[in-house]
GROMACS .gro file of C-alpha atoms in nm:
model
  351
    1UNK     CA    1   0.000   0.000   0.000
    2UNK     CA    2   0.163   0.350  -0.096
    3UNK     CA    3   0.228   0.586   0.205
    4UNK     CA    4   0.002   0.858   0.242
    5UNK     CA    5   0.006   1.171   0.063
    6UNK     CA    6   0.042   1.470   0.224
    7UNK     CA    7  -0.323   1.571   0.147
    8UNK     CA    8  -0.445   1.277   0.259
    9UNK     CA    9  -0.554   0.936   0.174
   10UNK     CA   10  -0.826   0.912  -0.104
   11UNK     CA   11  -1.017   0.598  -0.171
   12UNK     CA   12  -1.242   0.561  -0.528
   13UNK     CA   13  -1.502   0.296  -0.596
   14UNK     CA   14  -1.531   0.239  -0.964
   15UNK     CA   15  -1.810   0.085  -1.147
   16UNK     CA   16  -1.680  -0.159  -1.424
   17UNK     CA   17  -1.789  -0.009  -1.689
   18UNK     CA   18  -1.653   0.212  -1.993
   19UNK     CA   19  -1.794   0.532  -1.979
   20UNK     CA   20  -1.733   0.482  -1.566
   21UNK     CA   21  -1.371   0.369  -1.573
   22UNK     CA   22  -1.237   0.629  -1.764
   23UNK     CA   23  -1.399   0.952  -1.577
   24UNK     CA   24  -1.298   0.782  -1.237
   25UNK     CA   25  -0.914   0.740  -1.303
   26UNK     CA   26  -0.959   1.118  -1.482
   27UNK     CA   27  -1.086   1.216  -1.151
   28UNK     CA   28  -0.818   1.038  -0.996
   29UNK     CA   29  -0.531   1.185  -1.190
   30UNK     CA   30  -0.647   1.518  -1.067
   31UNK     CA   31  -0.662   1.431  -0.697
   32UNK     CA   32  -0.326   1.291  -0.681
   33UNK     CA   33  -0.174   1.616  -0.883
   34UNK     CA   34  -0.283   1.800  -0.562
   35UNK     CA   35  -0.135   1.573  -0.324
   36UNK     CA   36  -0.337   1.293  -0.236
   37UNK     CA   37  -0.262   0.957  -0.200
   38UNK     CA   38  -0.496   0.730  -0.438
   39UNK     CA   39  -0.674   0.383  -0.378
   40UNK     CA   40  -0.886   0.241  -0.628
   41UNK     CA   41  -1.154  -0.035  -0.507
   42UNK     CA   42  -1.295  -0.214  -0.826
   43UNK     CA   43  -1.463  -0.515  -0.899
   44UNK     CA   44  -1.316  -0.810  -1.052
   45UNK     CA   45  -1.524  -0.748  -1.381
   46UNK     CA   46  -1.261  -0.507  -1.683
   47UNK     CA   47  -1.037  -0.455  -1.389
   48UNK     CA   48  -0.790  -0.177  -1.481
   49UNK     CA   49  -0.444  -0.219  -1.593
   50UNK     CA   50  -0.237  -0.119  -1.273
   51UNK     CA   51   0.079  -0.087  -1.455
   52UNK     CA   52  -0.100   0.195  -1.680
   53UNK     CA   53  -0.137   0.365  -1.330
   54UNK     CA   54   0.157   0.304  -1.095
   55UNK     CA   55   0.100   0.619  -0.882
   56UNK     CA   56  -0.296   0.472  -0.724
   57UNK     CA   57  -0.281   0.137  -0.532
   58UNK     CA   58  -0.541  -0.084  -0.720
   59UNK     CA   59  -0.787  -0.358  -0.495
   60UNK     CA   60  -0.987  -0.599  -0.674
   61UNK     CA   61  -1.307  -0.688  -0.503
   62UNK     CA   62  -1.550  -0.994  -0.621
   63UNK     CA   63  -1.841  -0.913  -0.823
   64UNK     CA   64  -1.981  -1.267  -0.855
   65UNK     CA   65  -2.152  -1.147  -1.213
   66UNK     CA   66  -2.275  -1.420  -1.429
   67UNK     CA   67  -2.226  -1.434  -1.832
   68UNK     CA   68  -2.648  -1.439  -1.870
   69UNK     CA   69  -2.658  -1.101  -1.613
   70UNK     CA   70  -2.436  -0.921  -1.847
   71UNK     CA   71  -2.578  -0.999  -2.154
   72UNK     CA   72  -2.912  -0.959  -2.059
   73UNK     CA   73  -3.113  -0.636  -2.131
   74UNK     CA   74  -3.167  -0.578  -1.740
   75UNK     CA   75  -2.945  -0.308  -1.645
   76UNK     CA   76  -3.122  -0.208  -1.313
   77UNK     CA   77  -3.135  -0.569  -1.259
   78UNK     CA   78  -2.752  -0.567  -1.351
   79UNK     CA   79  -2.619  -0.294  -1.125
   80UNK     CA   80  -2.845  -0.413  -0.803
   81UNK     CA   81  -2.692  -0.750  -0.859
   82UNK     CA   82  -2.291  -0.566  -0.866
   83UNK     CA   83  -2.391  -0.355  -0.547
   84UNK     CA   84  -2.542  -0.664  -0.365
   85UNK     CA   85  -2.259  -0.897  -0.454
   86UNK     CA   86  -2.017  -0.651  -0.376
   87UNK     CA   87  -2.143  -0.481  -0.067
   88UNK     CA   88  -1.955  -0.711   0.193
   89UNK     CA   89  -1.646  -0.738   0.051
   90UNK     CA   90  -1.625  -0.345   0.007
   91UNK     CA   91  -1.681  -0.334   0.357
   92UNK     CA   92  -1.402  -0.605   0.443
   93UNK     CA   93  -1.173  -0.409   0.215
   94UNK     CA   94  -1.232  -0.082   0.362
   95UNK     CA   95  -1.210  -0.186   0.713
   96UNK     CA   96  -0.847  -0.354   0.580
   97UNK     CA   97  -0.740   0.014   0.476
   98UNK     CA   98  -0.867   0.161   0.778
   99UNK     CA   99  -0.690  -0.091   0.997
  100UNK     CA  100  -0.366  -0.075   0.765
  101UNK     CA  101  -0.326   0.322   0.772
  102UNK     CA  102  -0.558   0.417   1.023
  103UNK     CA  103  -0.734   0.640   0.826
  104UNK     CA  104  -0.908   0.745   0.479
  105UNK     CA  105  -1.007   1.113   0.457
  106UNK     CA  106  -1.283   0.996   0.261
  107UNK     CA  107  -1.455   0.779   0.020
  108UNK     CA  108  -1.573   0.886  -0.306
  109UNK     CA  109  -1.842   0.603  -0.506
  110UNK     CA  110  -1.946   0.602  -0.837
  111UNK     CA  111  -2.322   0.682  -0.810
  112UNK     CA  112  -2.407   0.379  -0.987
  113UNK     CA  113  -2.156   0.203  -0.652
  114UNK     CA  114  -2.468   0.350  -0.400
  115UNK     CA  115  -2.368   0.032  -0.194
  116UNK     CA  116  -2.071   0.238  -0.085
  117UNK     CA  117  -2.234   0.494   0.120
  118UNK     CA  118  -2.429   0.309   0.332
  119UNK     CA  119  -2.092   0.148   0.433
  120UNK     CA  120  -1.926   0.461   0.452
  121UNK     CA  121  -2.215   0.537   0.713
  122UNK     CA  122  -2.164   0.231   0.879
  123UNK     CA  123  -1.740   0.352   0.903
  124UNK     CA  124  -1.818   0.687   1.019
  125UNK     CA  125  -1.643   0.757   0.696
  126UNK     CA  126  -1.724   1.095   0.461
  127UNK     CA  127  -1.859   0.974   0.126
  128UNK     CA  128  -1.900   1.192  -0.176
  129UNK     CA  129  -2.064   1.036  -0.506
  130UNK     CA  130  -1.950   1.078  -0.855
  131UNK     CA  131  -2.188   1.150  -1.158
  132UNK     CA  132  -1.983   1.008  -1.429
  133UNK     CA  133  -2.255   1.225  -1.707
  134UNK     CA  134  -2.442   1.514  -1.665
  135UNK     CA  135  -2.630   1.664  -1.374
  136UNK     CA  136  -2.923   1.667  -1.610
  137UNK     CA  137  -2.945   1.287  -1.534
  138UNK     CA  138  -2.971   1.334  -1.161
  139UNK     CA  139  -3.352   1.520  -1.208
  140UNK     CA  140  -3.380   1.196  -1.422
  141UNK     CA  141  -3.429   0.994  -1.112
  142UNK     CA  142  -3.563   1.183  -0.885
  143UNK     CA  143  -3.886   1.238  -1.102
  144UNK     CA  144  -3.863   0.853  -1.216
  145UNK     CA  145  -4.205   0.780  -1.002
  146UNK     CA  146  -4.370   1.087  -1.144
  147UNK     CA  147  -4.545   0.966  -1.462
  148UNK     CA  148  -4.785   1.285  -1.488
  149UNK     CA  149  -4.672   1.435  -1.829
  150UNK     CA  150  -4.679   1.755  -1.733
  151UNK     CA  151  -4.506   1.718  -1.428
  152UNK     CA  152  -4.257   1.481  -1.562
  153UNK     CA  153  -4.178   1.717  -1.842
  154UNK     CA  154  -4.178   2.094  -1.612
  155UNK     CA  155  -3.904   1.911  -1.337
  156UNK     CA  156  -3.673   1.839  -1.557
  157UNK     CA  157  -3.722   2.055  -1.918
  158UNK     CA  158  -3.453   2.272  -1.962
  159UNK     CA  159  -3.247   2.414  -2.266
  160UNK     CA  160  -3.070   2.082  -2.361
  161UNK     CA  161  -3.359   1.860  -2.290
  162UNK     CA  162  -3.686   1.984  -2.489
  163UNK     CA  163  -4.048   1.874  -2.396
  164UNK     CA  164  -4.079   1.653  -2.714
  165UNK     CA  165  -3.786   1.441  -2.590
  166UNK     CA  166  -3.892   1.429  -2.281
  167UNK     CA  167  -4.239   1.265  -2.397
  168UNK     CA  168  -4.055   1.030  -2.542
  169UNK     CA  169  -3.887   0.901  -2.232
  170UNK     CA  170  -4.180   0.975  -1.992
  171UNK     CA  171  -4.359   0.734  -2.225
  172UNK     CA  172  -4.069   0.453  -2.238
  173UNK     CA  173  -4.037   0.472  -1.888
  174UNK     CA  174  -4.410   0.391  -1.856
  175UNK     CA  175  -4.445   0.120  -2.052
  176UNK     CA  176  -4.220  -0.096  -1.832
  177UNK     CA  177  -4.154   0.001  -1.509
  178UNK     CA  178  -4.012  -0.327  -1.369
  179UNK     CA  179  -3.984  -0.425  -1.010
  180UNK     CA  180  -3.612  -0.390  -1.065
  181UNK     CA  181  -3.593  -0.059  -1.213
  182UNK     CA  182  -3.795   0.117  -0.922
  183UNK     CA  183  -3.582  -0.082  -0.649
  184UNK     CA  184  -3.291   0.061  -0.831
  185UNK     CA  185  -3.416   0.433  -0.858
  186UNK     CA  186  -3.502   0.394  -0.508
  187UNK     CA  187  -3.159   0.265  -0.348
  188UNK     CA  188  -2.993   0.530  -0.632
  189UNK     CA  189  -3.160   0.789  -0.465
  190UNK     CA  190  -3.091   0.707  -0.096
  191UNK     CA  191  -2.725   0.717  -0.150
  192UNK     CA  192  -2.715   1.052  -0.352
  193UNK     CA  193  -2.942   1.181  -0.073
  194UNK     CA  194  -2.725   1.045   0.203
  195UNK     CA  195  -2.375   1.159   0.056
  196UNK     CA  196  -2.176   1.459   0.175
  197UNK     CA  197  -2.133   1.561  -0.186
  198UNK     CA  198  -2.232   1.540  -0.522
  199UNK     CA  199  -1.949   1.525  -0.813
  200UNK     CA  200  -2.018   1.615  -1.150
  201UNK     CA  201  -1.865   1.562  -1.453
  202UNK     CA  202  -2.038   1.885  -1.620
  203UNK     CA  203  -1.969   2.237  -1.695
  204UNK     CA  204  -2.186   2.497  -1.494
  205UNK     CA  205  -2.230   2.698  -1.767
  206UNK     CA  206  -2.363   2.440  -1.960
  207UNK     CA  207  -2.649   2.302  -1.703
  208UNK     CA  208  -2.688   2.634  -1.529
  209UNK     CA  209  -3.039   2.509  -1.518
  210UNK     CA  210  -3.057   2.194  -1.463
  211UNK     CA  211  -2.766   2.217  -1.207
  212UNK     CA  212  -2.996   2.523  -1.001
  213UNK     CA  213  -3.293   2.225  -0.986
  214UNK     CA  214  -3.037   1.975  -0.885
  215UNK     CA  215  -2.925   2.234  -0.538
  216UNK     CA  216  -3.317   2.232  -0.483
  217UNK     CA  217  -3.352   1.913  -0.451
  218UNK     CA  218  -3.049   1.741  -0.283
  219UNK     CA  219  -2.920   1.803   0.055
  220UNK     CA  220  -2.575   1.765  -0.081
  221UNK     CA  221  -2.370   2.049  -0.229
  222UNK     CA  222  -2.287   1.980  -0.623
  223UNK     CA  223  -1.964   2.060  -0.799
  224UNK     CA  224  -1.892   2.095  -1.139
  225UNK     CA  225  -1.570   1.991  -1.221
  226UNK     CA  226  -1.554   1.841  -1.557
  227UNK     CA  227  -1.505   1.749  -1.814
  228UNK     CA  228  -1.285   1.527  -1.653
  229UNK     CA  229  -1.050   1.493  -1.999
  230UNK     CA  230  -0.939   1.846  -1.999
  231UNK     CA  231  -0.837   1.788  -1.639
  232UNK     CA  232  -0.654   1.459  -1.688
  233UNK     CA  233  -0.642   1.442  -2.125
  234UNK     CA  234  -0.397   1.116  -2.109
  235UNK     CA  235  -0.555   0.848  -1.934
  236UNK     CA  236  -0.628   0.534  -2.162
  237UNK     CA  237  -0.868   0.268  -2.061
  238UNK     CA  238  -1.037   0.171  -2.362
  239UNK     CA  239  -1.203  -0.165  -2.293
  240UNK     CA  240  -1.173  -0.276  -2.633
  241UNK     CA  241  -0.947  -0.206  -2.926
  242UNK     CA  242  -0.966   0.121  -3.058
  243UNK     CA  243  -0.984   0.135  -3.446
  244UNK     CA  244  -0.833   0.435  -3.642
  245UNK     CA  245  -0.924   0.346  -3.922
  246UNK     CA  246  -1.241   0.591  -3.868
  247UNK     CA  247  -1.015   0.903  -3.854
  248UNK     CA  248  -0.893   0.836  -4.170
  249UNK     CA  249  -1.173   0.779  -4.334
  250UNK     CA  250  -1.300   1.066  -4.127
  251UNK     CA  251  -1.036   1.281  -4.241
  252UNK     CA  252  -1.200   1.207  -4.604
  253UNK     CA  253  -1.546   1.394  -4.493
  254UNK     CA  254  -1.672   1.743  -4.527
  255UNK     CA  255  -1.698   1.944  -4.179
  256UNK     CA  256  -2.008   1.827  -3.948
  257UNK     CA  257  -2.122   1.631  -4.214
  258UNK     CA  258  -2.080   1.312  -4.006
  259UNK     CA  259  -2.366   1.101  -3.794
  260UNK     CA  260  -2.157   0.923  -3.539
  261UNK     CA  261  -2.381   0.642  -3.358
  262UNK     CA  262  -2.243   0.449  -3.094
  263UNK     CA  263  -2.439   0.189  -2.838
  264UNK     CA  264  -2.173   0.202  -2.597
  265UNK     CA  265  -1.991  -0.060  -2.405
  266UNK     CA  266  -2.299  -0.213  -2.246
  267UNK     CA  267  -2.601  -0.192  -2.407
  268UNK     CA  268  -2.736  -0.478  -2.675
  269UNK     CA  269  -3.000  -0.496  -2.899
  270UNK     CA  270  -3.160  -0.775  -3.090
  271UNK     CA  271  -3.191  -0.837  -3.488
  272UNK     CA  272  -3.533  -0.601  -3.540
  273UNK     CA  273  -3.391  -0.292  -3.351
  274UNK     CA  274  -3.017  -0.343  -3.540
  275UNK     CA  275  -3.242  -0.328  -3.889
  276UNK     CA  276  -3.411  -0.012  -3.782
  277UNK     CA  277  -3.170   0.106  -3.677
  278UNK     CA  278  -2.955   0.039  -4.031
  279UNK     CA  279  -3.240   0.171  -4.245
  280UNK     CA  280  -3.300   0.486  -4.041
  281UNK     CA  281  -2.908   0.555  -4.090
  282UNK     CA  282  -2.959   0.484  -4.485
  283UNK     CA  283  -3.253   0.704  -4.485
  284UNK     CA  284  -3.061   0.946  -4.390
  285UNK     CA  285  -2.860   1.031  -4.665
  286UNK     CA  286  -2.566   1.156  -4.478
  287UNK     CA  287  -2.214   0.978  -4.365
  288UNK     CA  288  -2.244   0.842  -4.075
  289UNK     CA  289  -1.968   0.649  -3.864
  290UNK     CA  290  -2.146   0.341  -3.659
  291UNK     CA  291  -1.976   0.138  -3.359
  292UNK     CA  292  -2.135  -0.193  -3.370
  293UNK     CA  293  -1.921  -0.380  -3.070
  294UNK     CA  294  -1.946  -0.744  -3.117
  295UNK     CA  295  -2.159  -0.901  -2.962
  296UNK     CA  296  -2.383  -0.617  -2.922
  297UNK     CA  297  -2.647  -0.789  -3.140
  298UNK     CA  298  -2.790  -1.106  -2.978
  299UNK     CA  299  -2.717  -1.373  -3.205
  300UNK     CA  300  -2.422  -1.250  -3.394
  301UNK     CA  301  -2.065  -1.206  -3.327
  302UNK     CA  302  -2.073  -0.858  -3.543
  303UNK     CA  303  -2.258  -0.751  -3.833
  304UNK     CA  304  -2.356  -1.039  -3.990
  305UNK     CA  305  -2.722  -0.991  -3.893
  306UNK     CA  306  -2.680  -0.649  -4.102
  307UNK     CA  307  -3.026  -0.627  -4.313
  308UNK     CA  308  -3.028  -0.767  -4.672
  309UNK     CA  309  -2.889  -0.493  -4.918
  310UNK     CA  310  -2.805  -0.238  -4.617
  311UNK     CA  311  -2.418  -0.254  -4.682
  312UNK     CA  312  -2.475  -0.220  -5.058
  313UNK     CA  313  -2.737   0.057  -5.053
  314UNK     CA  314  -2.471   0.287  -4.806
  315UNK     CA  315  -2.147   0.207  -4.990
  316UNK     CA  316  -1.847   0.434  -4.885
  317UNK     CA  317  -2.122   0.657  -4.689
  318UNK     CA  318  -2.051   0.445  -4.415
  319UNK     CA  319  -1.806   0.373  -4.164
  320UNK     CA  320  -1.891   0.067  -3.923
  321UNK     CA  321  -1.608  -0.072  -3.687
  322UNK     CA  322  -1.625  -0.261  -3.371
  323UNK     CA  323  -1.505   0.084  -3.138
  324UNK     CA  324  -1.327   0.353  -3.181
  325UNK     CA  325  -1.117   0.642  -3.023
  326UNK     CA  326  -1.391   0.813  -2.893
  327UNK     CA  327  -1.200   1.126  -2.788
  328UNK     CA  328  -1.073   1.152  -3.143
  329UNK     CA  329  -1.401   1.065  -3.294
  330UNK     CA  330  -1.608   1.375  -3.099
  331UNK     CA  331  -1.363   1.607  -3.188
  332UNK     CA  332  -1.281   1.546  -3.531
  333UNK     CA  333  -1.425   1.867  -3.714
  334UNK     CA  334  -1.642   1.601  -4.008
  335UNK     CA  335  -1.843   1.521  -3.685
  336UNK     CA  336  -2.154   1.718  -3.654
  337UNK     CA  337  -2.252   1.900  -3.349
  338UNK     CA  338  -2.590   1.805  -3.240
  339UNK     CA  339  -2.819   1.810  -2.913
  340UNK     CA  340  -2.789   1.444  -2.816
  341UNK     CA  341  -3.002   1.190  -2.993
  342UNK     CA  342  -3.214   0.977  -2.798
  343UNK     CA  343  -3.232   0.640  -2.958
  344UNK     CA  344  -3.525   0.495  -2.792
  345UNK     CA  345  -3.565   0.069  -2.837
  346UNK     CA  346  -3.881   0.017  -2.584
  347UNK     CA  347  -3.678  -0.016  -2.240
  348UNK     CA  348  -3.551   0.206  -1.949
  349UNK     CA  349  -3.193   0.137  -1.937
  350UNK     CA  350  -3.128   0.458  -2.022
  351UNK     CA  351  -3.135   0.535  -1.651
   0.00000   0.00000   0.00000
């Protein structure tokens, strides 16, 4: 275990997943540039490279997550499962630190981790809670239960999330609310409610709104400290291998003239949402750049499952690789600039 720093002794609880690994060791980065010493509690599921990081002390905790729970479309389900499975071992681990160095100024949990603060209660410990996206998503939750349209829509409306979009989830939500989704919300919110603060990965002047309804309605105070890759640009955690041969082919296309559509690292779809999903593209009549990570498609190792004639009918208008260098890709000036799209496929894991 590295000595402590002279700031103190920091300890991080990652979620194992992309777009959580990366903001957590950005976030880490910066706390050790102003002096503190770093641990890094993960699960055994994509455990970082520790030789990537040398300065943070890495420990691996069991996560006990099954093949079928991580390919199945259940991602409430998914991340109760993680924080159940990983609750007492967190504890064991952080009463190890505690008894090793005697003491850890405080912990901070991915939100999607809201097993950590009721240990961090139980410790006596200060816990503050990461938002790995925007604080936009926070008033996302907290009006979950709240199906009343107009409600719904007036909490959380604001200049990057219209009342037309908003229908649209307000009705997706509705459709399904599974047991599993509103035990979720509900253990979600208990943490964020509980913590002694609330980090962001956001710009204030970018959610001035959203970020004022946030203070409202959280005990906790809320920074704004992102985006976390300005603060710490040279972290690499890609989960999977990054292909460039987008950029090139990028570097090929007219400014924002590009439709760049990517799934992420978690979430799969089956054969009729990856063919509407191909036609709406070729309707479209502009480039567009498409991750399709294998496996993403139940019942395919990649595109195979592509519609009949799809590949023909787009020709070079198309780019389609299994990931890319996302950085790269949102920056590249052939991207275009958009609000963010909601692709909607008839279930709430978009919480």
């Amino acid at each position: 275990m590295e000595k402590q720093g002279k700031s103190g002794h920091l300890v991080l609880v990652m979620v194992p997943f992309q777009g959580h690994i990366t903001p957590m060791l950005q976030l880490a980065t910066t706390l050790h540039s102003k002096g503190f010493s770093i641990t890094i509690v993960h699960p055994e599921l994509n455990s970082p490279n520790p030789s990537q990081h040398p300065e943070f002390t890495f420990v691996s905790i069991p996560d006990k997550l099954t093949k079928s729970q991580l390919s199945d479309k259940d991602a409430a389900g998914l991340m109760q499962s993680l924080n159940k499975n990983c609750k007492a071992p967190l504890q064991r681990c952080l009463e190890k630190i505690l008894h090793s160095q005697g003491h850890i100024a405080a912990i901070i949990y991915d939100t999607l981790m809201f097993c950590a603060q009721a240990i961090a209660d139980d410790l006596r410990l200060p816990a503050m809670t990461l938002r790995t996206s925007s604080a936009t998503t926070l008033l996302l939750y907290y009006v979950f239960p709240e199906l009343d349209e107009r409600d719904f829509i007036s909490k959380i409306e604001s200049p990057g999330l219209q009342a037309l979009q908003l229908q649209h989830f307000r009705a997706l939500l509705s459709q399904n609310p599974t047991e599993a989704m509103v035990e979720f919300r509900a253990t979600f919110m208990k943490a964020v409610m509980s913590s002694s603060a609330i980090i962001v990965n956001s710009v204030y002047f970018l959610e001035q709104e959203a970020i004022s309804k946030v203070k409202k309605l959280f005990p906790a105070p809320i920074f704004t400290i992102g985006p976390l890759h300005k603060l710490a640009p040279t972290i690499c955690s890609s989960l999977l291998t990054e292909d460039y041969k987008c950029i090139s082919w990028l570097n090929k296309q007219a400014p924002e003239s590009v439709i760049y559509v990517s799934f992420g690292s978690m979430a799969s779809i089956d054969k009729q949402e990856l063919t509407e999903a191909a036609w709406g593209l070729a309707n479209s009549e502009r480039p567009f750049l498409w991750v399709v990570r294998p496996g993403m498609v139940h019942g395919s190792e990649w595109i195979e499952l592509f519609p009949n004639g799809f590949q023909e009918s787009v020709g070079q208008r198309a780019c389609i690789v299994p990931w890319t260098p996302q950085r790269e890709v949102l920056a590249h000036a052939a991207v275009v600039d958009l609000e963010p799209l909601w692709l909607e496929f008839n279930r709430g894991e978009y919480l």
